[in-house]
XYZ file of C-alpha atoms in Angstrom:
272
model
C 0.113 8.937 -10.995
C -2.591 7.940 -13.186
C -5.429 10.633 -12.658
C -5.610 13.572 -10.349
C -8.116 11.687 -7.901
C -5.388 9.364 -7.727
C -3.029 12.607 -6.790
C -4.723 13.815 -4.463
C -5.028 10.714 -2.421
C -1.464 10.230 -2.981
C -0.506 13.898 -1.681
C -2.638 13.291 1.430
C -0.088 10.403 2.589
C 2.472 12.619 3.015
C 4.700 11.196 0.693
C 5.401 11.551 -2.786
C 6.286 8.611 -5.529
C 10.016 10.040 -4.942
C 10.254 9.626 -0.957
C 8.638 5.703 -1.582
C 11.555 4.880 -4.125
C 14.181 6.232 -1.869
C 12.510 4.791 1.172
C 12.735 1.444 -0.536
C 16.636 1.737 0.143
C 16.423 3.255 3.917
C 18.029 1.383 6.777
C 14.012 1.777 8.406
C 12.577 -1.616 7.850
C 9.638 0.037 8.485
C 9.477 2.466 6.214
C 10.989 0.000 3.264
C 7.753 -2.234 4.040
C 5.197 0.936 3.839
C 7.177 1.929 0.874
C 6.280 -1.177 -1.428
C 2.823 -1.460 -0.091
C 2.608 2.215 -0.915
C 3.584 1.989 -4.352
C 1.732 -1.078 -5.257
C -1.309 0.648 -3.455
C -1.233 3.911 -5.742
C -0.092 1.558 -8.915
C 2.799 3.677 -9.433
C 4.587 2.210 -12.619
C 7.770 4.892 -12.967
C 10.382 2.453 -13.832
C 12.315 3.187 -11.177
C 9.605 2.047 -8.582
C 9.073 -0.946 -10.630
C 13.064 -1.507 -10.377
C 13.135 -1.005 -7.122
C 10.635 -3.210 -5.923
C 11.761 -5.799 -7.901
C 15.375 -5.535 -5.851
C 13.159 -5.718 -2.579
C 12.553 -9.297 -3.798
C 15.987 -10.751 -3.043
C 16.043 -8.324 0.727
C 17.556 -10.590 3.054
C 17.582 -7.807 6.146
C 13.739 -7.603 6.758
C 13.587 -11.663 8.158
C 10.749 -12.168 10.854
C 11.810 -14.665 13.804
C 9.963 -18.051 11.825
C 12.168 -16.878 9.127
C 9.260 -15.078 6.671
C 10.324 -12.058 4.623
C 7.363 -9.011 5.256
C 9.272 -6.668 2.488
C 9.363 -9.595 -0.477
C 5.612 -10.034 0.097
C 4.537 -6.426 -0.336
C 6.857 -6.003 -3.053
C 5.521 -9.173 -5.085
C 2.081 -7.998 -4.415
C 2.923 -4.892 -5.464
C 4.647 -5.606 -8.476
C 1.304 -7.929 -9.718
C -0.514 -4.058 -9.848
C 1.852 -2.591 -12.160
C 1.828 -4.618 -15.326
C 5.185 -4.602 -16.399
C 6.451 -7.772 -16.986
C 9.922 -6.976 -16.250
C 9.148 -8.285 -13.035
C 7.946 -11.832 -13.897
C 11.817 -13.419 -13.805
C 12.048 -12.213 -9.777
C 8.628 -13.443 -9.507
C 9.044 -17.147 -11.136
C 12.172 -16.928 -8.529
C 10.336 -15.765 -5.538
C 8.367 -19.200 -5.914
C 11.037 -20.673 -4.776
C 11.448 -18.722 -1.523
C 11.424 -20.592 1.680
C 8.348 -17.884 3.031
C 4.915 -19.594 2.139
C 3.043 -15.921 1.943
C 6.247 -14.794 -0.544
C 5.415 -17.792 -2.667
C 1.723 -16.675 -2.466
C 2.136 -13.279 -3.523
C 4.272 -14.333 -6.507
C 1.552 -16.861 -7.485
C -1.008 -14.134 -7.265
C 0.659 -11.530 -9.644
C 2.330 -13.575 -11.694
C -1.553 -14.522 -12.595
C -2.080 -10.499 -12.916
C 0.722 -10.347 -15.150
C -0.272 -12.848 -17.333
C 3.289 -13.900 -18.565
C 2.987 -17.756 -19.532
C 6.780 -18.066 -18.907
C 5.836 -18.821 -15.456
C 3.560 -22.099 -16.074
C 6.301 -24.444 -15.766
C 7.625 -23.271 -11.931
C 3.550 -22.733 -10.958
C 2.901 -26.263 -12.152
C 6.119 -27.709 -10.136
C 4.511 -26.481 -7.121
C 1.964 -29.324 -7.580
C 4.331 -31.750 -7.356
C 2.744 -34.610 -5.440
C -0.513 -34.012 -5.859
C -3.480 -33.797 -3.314
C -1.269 -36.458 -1.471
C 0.975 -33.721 -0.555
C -1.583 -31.010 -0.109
C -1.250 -31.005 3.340
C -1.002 -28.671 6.551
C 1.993 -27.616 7.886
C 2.605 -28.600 11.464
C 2.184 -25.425 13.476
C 1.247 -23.183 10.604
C -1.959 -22.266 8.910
C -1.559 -23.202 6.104
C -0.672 -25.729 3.272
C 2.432 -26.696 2.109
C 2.190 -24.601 -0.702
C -0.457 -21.787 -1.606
C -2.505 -24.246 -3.175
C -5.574 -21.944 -4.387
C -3.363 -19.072 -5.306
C -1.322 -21.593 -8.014
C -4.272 -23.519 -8.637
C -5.840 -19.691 -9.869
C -2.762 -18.387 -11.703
C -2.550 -21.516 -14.032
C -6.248 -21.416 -15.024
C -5.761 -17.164 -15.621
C -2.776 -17.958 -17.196
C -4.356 -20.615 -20.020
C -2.122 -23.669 -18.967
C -4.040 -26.604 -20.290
C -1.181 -28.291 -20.138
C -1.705 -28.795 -16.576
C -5.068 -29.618 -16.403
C -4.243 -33.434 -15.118
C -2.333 -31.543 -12.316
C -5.606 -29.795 -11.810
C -8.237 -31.661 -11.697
C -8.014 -34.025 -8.959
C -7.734 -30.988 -6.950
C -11.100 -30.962 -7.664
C -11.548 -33.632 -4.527
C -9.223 -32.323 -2.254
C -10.427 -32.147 1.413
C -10.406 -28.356 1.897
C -13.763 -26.603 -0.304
C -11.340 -23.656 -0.743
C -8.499 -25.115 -3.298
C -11.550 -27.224 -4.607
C -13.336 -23.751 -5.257
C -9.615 -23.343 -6.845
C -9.669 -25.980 -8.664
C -12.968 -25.590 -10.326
C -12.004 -22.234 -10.872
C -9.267 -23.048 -13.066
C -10.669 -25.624 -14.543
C -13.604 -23.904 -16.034
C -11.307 -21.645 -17.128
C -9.321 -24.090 -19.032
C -11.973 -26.029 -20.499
C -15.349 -23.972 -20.372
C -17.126 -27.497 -19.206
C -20.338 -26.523 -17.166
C -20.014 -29.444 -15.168
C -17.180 -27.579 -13.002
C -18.906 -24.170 -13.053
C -22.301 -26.162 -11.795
C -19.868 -27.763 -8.733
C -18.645 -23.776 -7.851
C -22.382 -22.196 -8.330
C -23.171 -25.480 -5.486
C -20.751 -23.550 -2.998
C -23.102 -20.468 -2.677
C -25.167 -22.620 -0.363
C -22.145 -23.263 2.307
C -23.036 -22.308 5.983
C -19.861 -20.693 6.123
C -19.841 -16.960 4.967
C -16.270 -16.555 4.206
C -16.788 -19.411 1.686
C -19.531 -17.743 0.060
C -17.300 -15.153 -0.336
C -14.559 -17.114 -1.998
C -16.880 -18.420 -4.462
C -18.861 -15.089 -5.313
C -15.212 -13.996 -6.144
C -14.490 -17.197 -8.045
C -17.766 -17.024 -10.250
C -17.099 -13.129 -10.905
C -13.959 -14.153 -12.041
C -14.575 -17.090 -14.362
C -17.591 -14.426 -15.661
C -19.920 -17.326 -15.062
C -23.505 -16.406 -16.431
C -25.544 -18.998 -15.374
C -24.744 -17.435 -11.719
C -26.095 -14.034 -11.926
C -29.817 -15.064 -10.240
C -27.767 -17.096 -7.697
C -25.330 -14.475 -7.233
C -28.107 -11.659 -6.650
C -29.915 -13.787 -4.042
C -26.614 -15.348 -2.420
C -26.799 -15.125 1.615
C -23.560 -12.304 1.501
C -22.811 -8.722 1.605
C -24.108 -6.292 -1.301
C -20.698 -5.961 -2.064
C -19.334 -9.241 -2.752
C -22.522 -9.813 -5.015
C -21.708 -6.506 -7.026
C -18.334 -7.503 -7.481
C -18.950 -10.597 -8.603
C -21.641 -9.371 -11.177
C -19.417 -6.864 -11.736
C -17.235 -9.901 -12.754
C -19.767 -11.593 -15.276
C -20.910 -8.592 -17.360
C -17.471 -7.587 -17.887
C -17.026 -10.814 -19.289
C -20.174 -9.842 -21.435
C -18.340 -6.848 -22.888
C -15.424 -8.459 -23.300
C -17.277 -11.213 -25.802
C -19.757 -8.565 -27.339
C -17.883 -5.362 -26.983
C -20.241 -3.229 -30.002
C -23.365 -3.957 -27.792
C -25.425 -4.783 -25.060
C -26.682 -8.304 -24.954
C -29.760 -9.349 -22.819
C -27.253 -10.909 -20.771
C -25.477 -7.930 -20.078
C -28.959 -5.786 -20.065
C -30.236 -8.454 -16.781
C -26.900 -8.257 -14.836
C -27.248 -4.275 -14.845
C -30.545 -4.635 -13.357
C -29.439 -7.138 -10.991
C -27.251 -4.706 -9.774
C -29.060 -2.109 -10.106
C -31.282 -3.944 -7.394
C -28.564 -4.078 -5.130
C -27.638 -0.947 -4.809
């Protein structure tokens, strides 16, 4: 474990970093899908965990009856909190899997992970375009995790798929074009697409707001913060997205504190 908070929590579970490995292996379905949620959840990064979980990505006994895998999608989250890139090769393969929410996971820590390895396979997955960004009869959801590849390419640098990108930009569903923008800002700091994303903050629906509070924080968009502060959404949300933009402010002026990064700190300072 990483600090003796951390311990603590962990020792009020019940079960110790040892008992999670081992349970990994146990004929208890159950306890094999607590185990990598567990580990991922208390960032345990003991090779061994980190081995194990990546051999929970090729389980073939936890199967739901649609066919999903429950124990491959905690381990690829988990595996996205433990920065060790030894599991980016099961990862790239887990894109691959027949389970949507397995391919979503992977997408989501490969981003984490930042291992550019897996741009080629992420950008595959947009094969076809917003033409074949399309719902799934009798599931909810896409094809393919559309937002959560559209996010890992721009976190991941690939400006070589920005043409694949960008005319997600128009797709039909405001979430992968939140996405979209997302990434693209990322990839080419034009204000045009952080302008479109600041736009969404005025959406009647909250759970959008959300998305693109998160979205902002991530892309450490400045020109938000007032927005942000004022944005019809849960204190929360609004810290963690400001949260978002000044550490983006550190990051660029680490040796001291900019008036930027002096106004977000009392913008959250006002919200707490």
């Amino acid at each position: 474990m990483e600090s003796s908070a951390e311990e603590l929590e962990v020792g009020a579970t019940g079960l110790t970093v040892e008992q999670a490995i081992a349970n990994l292996r146990s004929p208890d379905l159950s306890l094999r899908y607590y185990a990598a949620w567990w580990l991922g959840k208390f960032r345990v990064r003991e090779p061994a965990a980190v081995d194990a979980l990546i051999a929970a990505l090729e389980d073939e006994a936890d199967r739901t009856e649609l066919g999903g895998y429950p124990l491959r999608r905690n381990a690829a989250r988990a595996l996205g909190k433990l920065s060790d890139r030894r599991a980016v090769p099961g990862l790239i393969c887990c894109l691959d899997c027949d389970d949507f929410y397995v391919r979503e996971a992977a997408a989501q820590s490969l981003a984490m992970l930042g291992d550019p390895s897996a741009i080629p396979v992420l950008m595959k997955l947009l094969d076809g375009g917003v033409d074949a960004a399309v719902d799934v009869p009798g599931r909810p959801h896409l094809t393919q995790p559309y937002d959560s590849v559209l996010e890992a390419l721009g976190a991941l640098q690939a400006k070589s798929a920005i043409p694949l990108i960008q005319p997600f930009t128009e797709h039909p569903s405001p979430k992968i074009q939140y996405a979209a923008l997302r990434a693209m800002y990322q990839l080419t700091q034009e204000d045009s697409y952080g302008q479109r994303l600041l736009a969404g903050l005025n959406s009647d629906d909250l759970k959008l707001r959300r998305v693109v509070l998160s979205d902002l924080g991530a892309i450490g968009y400045v020109g938000a913060a007032a927005a942000i502060a004022s944005c019809r959404a849960e204190n929360s949300f609004k810290l963690l997205s400001l949260k978002g933009l000044l550490e983006s402010q550190l990051q660029t002026q680490p040796t001291q504190l900019s008036d930027s990064a002096i106004h977000l700190m009392s913008l959250m300072d006002s919200l707490l």
